[in-house]
Short mmCIF file of C-alpha atoms and ligand atoms in Angstrom, two decimals:
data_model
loop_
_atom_site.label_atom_id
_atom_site.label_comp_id
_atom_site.label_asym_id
_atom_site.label_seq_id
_atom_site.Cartn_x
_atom_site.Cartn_y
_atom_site.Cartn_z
CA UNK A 433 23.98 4.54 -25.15
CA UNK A 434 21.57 3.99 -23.13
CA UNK A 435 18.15 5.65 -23.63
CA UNK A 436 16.00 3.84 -21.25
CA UNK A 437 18.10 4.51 -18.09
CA UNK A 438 18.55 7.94 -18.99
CA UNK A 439 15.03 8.35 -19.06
CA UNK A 440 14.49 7.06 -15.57
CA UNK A 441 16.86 9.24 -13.89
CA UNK A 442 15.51 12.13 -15.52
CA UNK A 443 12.25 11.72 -14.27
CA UNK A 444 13.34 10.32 -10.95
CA UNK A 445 16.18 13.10 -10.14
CA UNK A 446 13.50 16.14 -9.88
CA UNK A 447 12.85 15.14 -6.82
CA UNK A 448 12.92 19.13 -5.58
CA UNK A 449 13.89 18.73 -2.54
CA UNK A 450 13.28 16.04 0.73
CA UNK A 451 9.43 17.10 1.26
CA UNK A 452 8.87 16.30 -2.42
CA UNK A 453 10.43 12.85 -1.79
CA UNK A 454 8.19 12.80 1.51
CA UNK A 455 5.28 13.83 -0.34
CA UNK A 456 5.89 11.31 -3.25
CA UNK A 457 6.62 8.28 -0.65
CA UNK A 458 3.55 9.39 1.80
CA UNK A 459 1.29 9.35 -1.45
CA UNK A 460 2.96 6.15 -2.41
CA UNK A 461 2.04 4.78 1.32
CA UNK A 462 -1.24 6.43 1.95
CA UNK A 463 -4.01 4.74 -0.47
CA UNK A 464 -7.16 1.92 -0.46
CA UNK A 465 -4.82 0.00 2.32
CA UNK A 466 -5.79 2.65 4.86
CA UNK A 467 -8.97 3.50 3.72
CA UNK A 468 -10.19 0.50 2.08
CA UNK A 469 -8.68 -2.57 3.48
CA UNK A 470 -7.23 -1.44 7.49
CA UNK A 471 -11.04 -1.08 8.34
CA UNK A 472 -12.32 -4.07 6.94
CA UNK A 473 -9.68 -6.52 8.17
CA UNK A 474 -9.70 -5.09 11.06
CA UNK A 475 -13.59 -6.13 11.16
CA UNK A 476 -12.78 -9.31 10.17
CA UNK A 477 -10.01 -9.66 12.82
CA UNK A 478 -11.73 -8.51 15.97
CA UNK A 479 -10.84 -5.09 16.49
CA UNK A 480 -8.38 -4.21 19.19
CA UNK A 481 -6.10 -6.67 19.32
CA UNK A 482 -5.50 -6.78 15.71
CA UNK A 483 -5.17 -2.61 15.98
CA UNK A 484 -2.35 -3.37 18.56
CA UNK A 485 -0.44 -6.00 16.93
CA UNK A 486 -0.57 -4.00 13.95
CA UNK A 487 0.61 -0.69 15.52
CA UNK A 488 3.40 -2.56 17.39
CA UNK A 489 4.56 -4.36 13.52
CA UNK A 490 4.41 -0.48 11.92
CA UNK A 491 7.29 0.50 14.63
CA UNK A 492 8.78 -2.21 15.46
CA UNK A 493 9.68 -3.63 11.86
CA UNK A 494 7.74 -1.28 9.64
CA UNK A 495 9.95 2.38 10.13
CA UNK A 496 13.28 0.14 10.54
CA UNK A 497 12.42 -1.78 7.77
CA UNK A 498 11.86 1.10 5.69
CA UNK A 499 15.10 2.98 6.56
CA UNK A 500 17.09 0.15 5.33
CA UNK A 501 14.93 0.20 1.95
CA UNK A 502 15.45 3.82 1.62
CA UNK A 503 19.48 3.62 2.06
CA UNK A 504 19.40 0.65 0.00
CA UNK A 505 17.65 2.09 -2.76
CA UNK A 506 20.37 5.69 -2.54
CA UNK A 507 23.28 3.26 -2.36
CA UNK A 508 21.95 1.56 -5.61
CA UNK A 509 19.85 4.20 -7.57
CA UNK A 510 18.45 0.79 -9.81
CA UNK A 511 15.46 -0.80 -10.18
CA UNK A 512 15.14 -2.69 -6.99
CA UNK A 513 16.66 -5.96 -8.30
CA UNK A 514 19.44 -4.27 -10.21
CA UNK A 515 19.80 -2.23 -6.75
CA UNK A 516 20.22 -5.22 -4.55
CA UNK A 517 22.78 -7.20 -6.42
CA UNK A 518 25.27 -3.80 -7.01
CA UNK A 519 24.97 -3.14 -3.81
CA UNK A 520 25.79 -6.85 -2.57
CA UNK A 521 28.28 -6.81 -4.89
CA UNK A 522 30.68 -3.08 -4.11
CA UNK A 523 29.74 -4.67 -0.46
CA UNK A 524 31.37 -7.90 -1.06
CA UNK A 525 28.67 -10.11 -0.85
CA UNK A 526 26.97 -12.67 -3.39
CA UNK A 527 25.20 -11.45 -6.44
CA UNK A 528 22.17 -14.08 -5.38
CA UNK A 529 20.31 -11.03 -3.30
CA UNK A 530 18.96 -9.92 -6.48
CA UNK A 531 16.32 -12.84 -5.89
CA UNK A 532 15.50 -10.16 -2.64
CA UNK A 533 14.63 -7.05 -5.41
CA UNK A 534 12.81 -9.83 -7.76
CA UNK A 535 10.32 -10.94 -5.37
CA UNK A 536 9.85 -7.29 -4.68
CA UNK A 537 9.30 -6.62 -8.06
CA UNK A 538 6.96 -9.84 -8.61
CA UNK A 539 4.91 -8.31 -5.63
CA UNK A 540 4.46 -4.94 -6.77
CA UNK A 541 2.76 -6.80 -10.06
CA UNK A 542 0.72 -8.93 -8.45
CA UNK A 543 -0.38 -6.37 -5.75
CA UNK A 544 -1.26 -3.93 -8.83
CA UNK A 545 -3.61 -6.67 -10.03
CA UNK A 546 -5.72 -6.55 -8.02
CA UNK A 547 -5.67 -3.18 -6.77
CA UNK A 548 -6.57 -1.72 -9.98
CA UNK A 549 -9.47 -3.70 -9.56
CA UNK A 550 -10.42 -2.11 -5.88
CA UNK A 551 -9.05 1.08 -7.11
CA UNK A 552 -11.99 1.00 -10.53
CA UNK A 553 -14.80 -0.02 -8.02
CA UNK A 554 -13.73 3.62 -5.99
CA UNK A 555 -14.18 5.37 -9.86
CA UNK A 556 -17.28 3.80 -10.17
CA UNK A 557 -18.21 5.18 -7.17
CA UNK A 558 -17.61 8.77 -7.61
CA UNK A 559 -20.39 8.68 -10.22
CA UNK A 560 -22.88 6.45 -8.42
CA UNK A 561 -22.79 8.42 -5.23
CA UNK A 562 -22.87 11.85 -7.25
CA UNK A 563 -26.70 11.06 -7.58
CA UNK A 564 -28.63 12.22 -4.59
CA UNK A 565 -31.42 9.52 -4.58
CA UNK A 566 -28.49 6.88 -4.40
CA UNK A 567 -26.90 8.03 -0.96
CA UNK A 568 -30.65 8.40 0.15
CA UNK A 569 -31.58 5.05 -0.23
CA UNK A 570 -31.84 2.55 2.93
CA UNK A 571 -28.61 1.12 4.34
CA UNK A 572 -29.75 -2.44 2.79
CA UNK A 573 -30.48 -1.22 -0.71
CA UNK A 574 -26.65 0.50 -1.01
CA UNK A 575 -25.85 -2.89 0.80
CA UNK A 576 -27.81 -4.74 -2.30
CA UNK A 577 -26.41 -2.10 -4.75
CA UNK A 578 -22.88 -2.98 -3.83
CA UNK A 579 -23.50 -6.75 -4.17
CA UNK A 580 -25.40 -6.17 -7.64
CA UNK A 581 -22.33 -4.06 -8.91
CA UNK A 582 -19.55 -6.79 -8.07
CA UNK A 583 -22.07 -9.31 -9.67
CA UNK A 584 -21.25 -7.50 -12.65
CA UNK A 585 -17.79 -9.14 -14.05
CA UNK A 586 -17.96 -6.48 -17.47
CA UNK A 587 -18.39 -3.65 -15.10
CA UNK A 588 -15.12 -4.54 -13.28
CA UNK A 589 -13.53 -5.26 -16.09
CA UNK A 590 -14.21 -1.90 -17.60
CA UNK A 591 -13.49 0.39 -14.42
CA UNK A 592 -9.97 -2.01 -13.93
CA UNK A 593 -9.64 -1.45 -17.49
CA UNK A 594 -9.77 2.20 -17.49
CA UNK A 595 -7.37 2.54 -13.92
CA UNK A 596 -4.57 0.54 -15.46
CA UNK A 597 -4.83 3.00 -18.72
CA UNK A 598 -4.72 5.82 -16.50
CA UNK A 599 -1.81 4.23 -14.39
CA UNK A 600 -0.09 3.09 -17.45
CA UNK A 601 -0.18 6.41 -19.36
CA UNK A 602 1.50 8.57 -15.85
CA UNK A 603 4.24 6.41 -15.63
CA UNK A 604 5.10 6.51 -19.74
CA UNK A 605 5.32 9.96 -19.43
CA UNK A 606 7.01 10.08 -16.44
CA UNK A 607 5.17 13.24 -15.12
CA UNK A 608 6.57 13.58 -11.48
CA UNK A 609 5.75 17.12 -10.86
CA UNK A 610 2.34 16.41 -11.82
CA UNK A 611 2.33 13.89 -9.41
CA UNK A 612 4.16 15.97 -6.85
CA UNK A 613 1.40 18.74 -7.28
CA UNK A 614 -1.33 16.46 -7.06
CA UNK A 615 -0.53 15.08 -3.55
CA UNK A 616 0.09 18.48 -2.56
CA UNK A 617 -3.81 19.33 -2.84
CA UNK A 618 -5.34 16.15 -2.23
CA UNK A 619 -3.39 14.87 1.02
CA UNK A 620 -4.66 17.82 3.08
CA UNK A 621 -8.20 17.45 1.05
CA UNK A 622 -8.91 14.28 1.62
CA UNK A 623 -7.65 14.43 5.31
CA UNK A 624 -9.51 17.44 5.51
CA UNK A 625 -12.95 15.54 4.59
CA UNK A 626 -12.10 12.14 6.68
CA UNK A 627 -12.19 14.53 10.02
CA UNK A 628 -15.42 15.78 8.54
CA UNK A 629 -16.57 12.06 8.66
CA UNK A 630 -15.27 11.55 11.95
CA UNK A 631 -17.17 14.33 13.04
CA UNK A 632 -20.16 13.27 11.98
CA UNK A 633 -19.20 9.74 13.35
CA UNK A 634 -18.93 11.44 16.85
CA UNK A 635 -22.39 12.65 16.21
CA UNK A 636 -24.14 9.44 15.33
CA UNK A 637 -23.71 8.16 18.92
CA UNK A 638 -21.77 4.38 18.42
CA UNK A 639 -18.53 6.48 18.30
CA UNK A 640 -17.49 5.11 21.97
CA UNK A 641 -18.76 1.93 20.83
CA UNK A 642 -15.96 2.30 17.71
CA UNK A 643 -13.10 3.64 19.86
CA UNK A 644 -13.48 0.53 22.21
CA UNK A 645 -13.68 -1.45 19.38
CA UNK A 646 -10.33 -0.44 17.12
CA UNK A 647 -8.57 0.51 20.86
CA UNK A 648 -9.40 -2.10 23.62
CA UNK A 649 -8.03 -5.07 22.84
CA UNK A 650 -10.06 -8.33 23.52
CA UNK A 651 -7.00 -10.89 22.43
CA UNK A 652 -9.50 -13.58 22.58
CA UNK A 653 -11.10 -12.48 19.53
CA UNK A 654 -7.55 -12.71 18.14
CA UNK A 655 -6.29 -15.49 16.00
CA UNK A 656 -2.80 -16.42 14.89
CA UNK A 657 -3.57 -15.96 11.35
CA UNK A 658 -5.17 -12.69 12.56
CA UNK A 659 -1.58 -11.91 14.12
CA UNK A 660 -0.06 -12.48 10.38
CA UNK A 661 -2.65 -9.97 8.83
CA UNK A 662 -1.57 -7.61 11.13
CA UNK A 663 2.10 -8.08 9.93
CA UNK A 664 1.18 -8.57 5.99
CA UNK A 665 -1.10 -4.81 6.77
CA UNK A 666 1.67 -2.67 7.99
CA UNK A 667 3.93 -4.00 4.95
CA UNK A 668 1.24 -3.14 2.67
CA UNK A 669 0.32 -0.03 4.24
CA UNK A 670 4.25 1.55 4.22
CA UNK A 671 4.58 -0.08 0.67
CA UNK A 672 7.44 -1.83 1.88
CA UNK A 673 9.10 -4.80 0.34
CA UNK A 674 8.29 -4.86 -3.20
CA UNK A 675 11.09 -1.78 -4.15
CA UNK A 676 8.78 0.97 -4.27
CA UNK A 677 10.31 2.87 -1.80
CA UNK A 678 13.76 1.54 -2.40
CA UNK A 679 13.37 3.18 -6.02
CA UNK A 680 11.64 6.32 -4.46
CA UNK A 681 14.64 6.59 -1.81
CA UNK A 682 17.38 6.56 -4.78
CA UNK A 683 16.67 10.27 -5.52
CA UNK A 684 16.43 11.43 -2.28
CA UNK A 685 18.89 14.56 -1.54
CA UNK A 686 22.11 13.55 0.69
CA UNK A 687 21.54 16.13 3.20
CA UNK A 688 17.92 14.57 3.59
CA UNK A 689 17.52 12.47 6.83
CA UNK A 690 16.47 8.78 6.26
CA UNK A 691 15.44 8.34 9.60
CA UNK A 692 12.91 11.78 10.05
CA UNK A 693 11.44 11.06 6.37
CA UNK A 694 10.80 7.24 7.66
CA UNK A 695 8.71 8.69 10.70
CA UNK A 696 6.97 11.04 8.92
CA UNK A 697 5.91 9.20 6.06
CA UNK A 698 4.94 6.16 8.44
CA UNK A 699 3.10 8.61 11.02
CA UNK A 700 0.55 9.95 8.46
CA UNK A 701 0.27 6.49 6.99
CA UNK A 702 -0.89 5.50 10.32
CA UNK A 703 -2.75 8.55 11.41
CA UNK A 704 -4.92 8.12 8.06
CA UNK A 705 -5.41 4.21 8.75
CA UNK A 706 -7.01 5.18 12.55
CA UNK A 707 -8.69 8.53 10.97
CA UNK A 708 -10.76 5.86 8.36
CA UNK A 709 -11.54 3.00 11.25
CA UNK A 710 -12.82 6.38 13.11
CA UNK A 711 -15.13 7.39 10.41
CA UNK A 712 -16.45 4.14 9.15
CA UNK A 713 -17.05 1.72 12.26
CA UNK A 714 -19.51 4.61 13.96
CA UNK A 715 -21.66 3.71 11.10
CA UNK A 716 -21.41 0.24 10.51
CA UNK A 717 -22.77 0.32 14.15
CA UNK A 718 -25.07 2.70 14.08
CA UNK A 719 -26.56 1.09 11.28
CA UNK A 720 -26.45 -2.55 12.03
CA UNK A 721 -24.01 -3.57 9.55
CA UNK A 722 -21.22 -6.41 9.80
CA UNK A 723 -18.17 -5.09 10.80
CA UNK A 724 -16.67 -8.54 8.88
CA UNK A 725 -18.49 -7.98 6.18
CA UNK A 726 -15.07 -7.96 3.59
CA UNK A 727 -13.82 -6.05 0.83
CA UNK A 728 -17.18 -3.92 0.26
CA UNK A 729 -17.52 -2.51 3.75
CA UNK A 730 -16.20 1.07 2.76
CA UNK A 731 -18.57 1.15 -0.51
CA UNK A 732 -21.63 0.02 2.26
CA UNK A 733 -20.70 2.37 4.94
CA UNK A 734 -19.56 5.79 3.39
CA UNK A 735 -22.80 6.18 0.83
CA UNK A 736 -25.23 5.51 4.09
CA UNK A 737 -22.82 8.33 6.31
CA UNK A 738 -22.81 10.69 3.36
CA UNK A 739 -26.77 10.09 2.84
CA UNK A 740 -27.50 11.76 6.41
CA UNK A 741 -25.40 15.01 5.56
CA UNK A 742 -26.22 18.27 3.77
CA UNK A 743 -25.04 18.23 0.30
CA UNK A 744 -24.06 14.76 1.25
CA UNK A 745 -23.84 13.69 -2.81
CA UNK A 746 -21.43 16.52 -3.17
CA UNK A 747 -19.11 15.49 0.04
CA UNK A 748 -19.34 12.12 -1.13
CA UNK A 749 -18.30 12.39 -4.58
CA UNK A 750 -15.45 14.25 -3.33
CA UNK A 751 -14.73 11.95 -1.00
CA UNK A 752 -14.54 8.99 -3.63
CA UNK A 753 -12.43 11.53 -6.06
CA UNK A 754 -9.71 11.58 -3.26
CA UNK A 755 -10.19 8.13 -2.91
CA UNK A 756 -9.24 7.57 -6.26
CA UNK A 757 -6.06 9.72 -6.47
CA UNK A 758 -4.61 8.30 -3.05
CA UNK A 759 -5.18 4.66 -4.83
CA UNK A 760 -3.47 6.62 -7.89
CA UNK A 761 -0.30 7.61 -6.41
CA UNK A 762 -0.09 4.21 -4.93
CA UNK A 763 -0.56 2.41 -8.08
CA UNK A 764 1.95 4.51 -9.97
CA UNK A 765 4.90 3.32 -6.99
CA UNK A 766 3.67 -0.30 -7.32
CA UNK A 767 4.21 -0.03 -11.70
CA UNK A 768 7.27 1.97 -11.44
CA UNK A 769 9.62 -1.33 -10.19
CA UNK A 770 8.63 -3.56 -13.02
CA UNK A 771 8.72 -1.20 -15.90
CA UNK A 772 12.21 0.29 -14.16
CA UNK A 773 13.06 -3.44 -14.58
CA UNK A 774 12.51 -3.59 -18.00
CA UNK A 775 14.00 -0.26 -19.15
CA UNK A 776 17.35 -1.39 -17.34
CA UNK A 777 17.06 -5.12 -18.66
CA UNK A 778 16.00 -5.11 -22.08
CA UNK A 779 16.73 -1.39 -22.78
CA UNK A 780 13.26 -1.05 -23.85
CA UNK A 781 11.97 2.80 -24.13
CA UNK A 782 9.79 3.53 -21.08
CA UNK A 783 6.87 4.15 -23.11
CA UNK A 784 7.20 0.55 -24.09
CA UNK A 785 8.00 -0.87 -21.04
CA UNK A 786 5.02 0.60 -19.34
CA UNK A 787 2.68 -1.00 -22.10
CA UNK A 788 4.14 -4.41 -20.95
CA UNK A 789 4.10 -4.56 -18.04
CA UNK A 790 0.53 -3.12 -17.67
CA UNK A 791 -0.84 -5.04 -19.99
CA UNK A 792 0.69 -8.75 -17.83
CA UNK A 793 -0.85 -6.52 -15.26
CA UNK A 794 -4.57 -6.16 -16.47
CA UNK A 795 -4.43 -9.76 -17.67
CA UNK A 796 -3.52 -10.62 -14.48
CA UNK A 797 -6.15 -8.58 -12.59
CA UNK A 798 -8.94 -10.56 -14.85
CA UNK A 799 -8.84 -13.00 -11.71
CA UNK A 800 -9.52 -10.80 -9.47
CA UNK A 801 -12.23 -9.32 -11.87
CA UNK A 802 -14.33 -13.02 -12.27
CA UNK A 803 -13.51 -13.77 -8.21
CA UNK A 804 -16.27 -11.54 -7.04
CA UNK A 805 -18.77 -13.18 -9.54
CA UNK A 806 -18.17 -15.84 -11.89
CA UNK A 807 -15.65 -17.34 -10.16
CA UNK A 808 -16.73 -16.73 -6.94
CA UNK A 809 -16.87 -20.67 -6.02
CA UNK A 810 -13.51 -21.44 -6.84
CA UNK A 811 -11.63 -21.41 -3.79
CA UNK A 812 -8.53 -22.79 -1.85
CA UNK A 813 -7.97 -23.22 1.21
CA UNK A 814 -11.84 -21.63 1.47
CA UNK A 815 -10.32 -18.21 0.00
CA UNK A 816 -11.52 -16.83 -3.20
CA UNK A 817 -8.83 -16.10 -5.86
CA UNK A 818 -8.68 -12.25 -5.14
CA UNK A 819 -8.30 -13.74 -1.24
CA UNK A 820 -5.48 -15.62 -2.11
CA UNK A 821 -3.76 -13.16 -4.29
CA UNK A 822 -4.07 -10.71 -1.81
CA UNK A 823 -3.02 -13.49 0.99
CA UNK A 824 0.01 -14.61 -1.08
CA UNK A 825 1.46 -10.69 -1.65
CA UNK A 826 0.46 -9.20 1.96
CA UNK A 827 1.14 -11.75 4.02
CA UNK A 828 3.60 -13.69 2.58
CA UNK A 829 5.83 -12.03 -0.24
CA UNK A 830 6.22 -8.84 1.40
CA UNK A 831 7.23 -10.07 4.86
CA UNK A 832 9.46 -12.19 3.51
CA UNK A 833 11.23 -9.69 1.35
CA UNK A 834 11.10 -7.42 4.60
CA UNK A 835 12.64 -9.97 6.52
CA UNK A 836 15.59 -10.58 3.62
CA UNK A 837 16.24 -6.63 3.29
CA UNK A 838 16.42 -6.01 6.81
CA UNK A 839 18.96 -9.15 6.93
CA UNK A 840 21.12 -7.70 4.41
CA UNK A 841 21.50 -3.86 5.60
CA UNK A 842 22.88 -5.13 9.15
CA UNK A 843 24.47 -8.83 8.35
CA UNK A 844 25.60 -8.14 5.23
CA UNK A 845 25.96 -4.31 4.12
CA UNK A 846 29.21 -2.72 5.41
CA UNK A 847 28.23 -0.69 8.60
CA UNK A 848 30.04 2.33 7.54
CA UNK A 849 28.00 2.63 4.06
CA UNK A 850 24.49 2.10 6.44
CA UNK A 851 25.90 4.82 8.10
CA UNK A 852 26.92 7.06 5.62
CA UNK A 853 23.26 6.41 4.24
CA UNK A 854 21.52 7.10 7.07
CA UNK A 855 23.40 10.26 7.25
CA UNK A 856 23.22 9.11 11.16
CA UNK A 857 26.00 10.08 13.35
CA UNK A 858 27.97 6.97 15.04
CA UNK A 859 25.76 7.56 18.44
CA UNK A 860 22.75 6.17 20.60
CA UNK A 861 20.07 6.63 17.46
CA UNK A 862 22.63 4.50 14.73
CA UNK A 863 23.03 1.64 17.14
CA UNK A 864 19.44 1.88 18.54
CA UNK A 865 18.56 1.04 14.35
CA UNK A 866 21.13 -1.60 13.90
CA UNK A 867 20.04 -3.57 17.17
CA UNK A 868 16.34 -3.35 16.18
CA UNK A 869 17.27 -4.04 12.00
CA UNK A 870 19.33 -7.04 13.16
CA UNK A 871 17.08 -8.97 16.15
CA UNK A 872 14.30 -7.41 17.02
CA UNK A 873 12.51 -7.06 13.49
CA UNK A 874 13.50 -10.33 11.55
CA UNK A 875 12.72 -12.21 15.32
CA UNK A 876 9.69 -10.81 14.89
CA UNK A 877 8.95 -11.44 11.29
CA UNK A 878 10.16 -15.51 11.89
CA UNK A 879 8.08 -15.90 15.06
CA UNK A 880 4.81 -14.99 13.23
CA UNK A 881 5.64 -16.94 10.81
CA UNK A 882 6.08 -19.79 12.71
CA UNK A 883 3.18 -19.44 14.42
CA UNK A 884 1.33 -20.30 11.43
CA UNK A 885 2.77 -23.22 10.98
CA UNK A 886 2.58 -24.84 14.37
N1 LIG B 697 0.61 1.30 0.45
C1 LIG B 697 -0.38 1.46 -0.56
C2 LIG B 697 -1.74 1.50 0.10
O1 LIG B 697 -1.83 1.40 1.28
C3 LIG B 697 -0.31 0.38 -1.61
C4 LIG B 697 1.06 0.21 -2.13
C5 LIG B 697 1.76 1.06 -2.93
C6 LIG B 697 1.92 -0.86 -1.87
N2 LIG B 697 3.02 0.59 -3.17
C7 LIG B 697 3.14 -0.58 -2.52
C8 LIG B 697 1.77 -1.99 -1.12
C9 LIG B 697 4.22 -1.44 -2.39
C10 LIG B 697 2.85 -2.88 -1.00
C11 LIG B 697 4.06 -2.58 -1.61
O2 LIG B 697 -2.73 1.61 -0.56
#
């Protein structure tokens, strides 16, 4: 018998039908990465150029890469290492690409570190902006009010603390509908109140200044480890690479297309992404802020936007409260592939499994936790710890499992099972996929890479 498998397909088979798997995977996709981190490395990057690059990596790797994850993941129904080597194996090939689904799996952990951490500053925030007199304050004090917080290491440790619980407790029970239900409501809320913010944006008079600066791209202000950001963000933004989506795509229906969920879920991904740049660089303008200012420039700019509207406390604790469940439904896909791991390997009760692996997690995240404060002057390679965490994962791990996956579905995986996944007819749109899968997007994954280098 085994309990722990059972367990996982019963909560993974309600999928109800393909828009709850669309919903699941867009919630899974859509979290701090658009809102959070595309408008601040895009800051640090330049603008433009780095919008571009980035745009051309989401369609010219990122919806390929995913369609091969997705019909990976159905062909396998596993956790994502588990899922690579049986599918290798009924394909004929060595066992070894389970080392593909591992370093998936070692990425989602490491990636959860620190995002728990992000995600617990965005809590935080729902109760510091709830106080009128704290959105009213001058751009420089919520500037100074951002730096005191992160000062703090027992603050972030409590707020990480209290997101990994949260995370930790969903996933032991398993509660999918709940999760279904909540990204029901609070995609179209939270989209709902970003156009609100670009609105206002339009009104605060830099917005031209903005749209030149995400859309006209200066490639001088573009370096080459700007070009591998670029990359690293579209993986992270898709939540490709680490089996998330591989383990979401198992329990998609067969009559679902691969190839319209793909474009949908990587559309709005991308259409939330622009919609935050929209609403946040007006401000940082408008109110003389860096636009490379790092990690905090969301928790800077939104309070000081939200200050200069009507019931702006209200909109902004909203705001943060939608912040928070977008990170959620992200951080539940990024636990799911090492506790699935566990279940299947040690036949562990998920309950159990999830207290593991969260707990490795939260220890981890402690370094992220002391690299905004104590720690701060440790560095390598002149990155903090949380900088090369997040450099390691994003720009390394996950292109390189990209690159390996999108190897295996066109090199190695027998064309008629792709096919059959796909649920593509043998035409123009199945070839068009294979052609990109097998030159275009690992070509384009090696070349950045190498441009590092040299
Ligand atoms: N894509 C999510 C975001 O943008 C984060 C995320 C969830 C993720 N699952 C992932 C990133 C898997 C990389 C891999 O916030």
């Amino acid at each position: 018998m085994n309990h722990g498998i059972e367990q996982r397909q019963s909560q993974h088979g309600q999928w109800s039908s393909r828009w709850a798997f669309i919903m699941a995977a867009t919630g899974a996709a859509v979290g701090l990465g658009n809102i959070w981190k595309f408008p601040y490395i895009t800051g640090q990057h330049g603008g433009g150029a780095f919008v571009l690059i980035y745009l051309v990596c989401i369609f010219i790797i990122g919806i390929p890469v995913m369609m091969a994850e997705i019909m990976i993941g159905r062909s396998g129904r596993q956790n994502p290492l588990d899922s690579m080597k049986s599918v290798a194996v009924e394909n004929g090939r060595s066992s070894h690409w389970r080392w593909v689904g591992a370093l998936g799996i070692l990425a989602s952990f490491l990636i959860l570190s620190y995002y728990s951490v992000i995600a617990g500053w965005s809590l935080a925030y729902v109760f510091k902006v709830a106080v009128p007199s704290f959105i009213e304050r001058s751009p420089q004090a919520i500037d100074a009010s951002f730096d005191n917080f992160v000062a703090n290491p027992w603050k972030l440790l409590f707020w990480h603390s209290v997101m990994i619980i949260a995370t930790a407790v969903i996933i032991a029970k398993g509660v999918e509908k709940g999760i279904e239900k909540t990204v029901y409501v609070m995609f179209p809320a939270m989209l709902t109140l970003l156009g609100v913010l670009v609105v206002y944006a339009m009104e605060s008079g830099h917005f031209a200044q903005s749209v030149s600066y995400l859309f006209h791209p200066d490639f001088s202000k573009l370096k080459t480890h700007g070009i591998v950001a670029a990359m690293g963000q579209a993986f992270f933004s898709l939540s490709l690479a680490t089996g998330s989506i591989m383990m979401y795509g198992a329990y998609l229906p067969r009559s679902a297309s691969v190839t319209k969920a793909a474009v949908v879920i990587a559309l709005s991904d991308t259409f939330v992404a622009l919609l935050a740049g929209l609403a946040i660089f007006p401000v940082v303008f408008a109110n003389g802020l860096e636009p490379s200012s790092g990690p905090g420039l969301i928790f800077e700019t939104l309070p000081i936007a939200f200050g200069h509207m009507p019931f702006g406390n209200v909109f902004a604790t909203l705001f943060f409260v939608m912040l928070v469940f977008a990170a959620f439904t992200s951080a539940i896909s990024l636990l799911e592939p090492s506790v699935a791991w566990l279940i299947e390997t040690f036949k562990i009760p998920r309950r159990k499994a999830a207290i593991i692996s969260s707990f490795g997690i939260w220890f981890v995240g402690l370094v992220t936790v002391v690299s905004f404060n104590w720690a701060a002057n440790i560095k390598l390679f002149k990155l903090t710890m949380f900088e090369v965490l997040d450099f390691l994962t994003a720009n390394i791990m996950l292109p390189l499992g990209g690159f390996f996956i999108a190897i295996f579905a066109v090199w190695f995986l027998n064309r008629d099972v792709a096919r059959r996944e796909l649920q593509l007819p043998d035409g123009k749109l199945f070839s068009t996929w294979r052609f990109v899968v097998r030159y275009i997007s690992p070509v384009a994954i090696l070349v950045v890479f190498i441009s590092v280098i040299v």
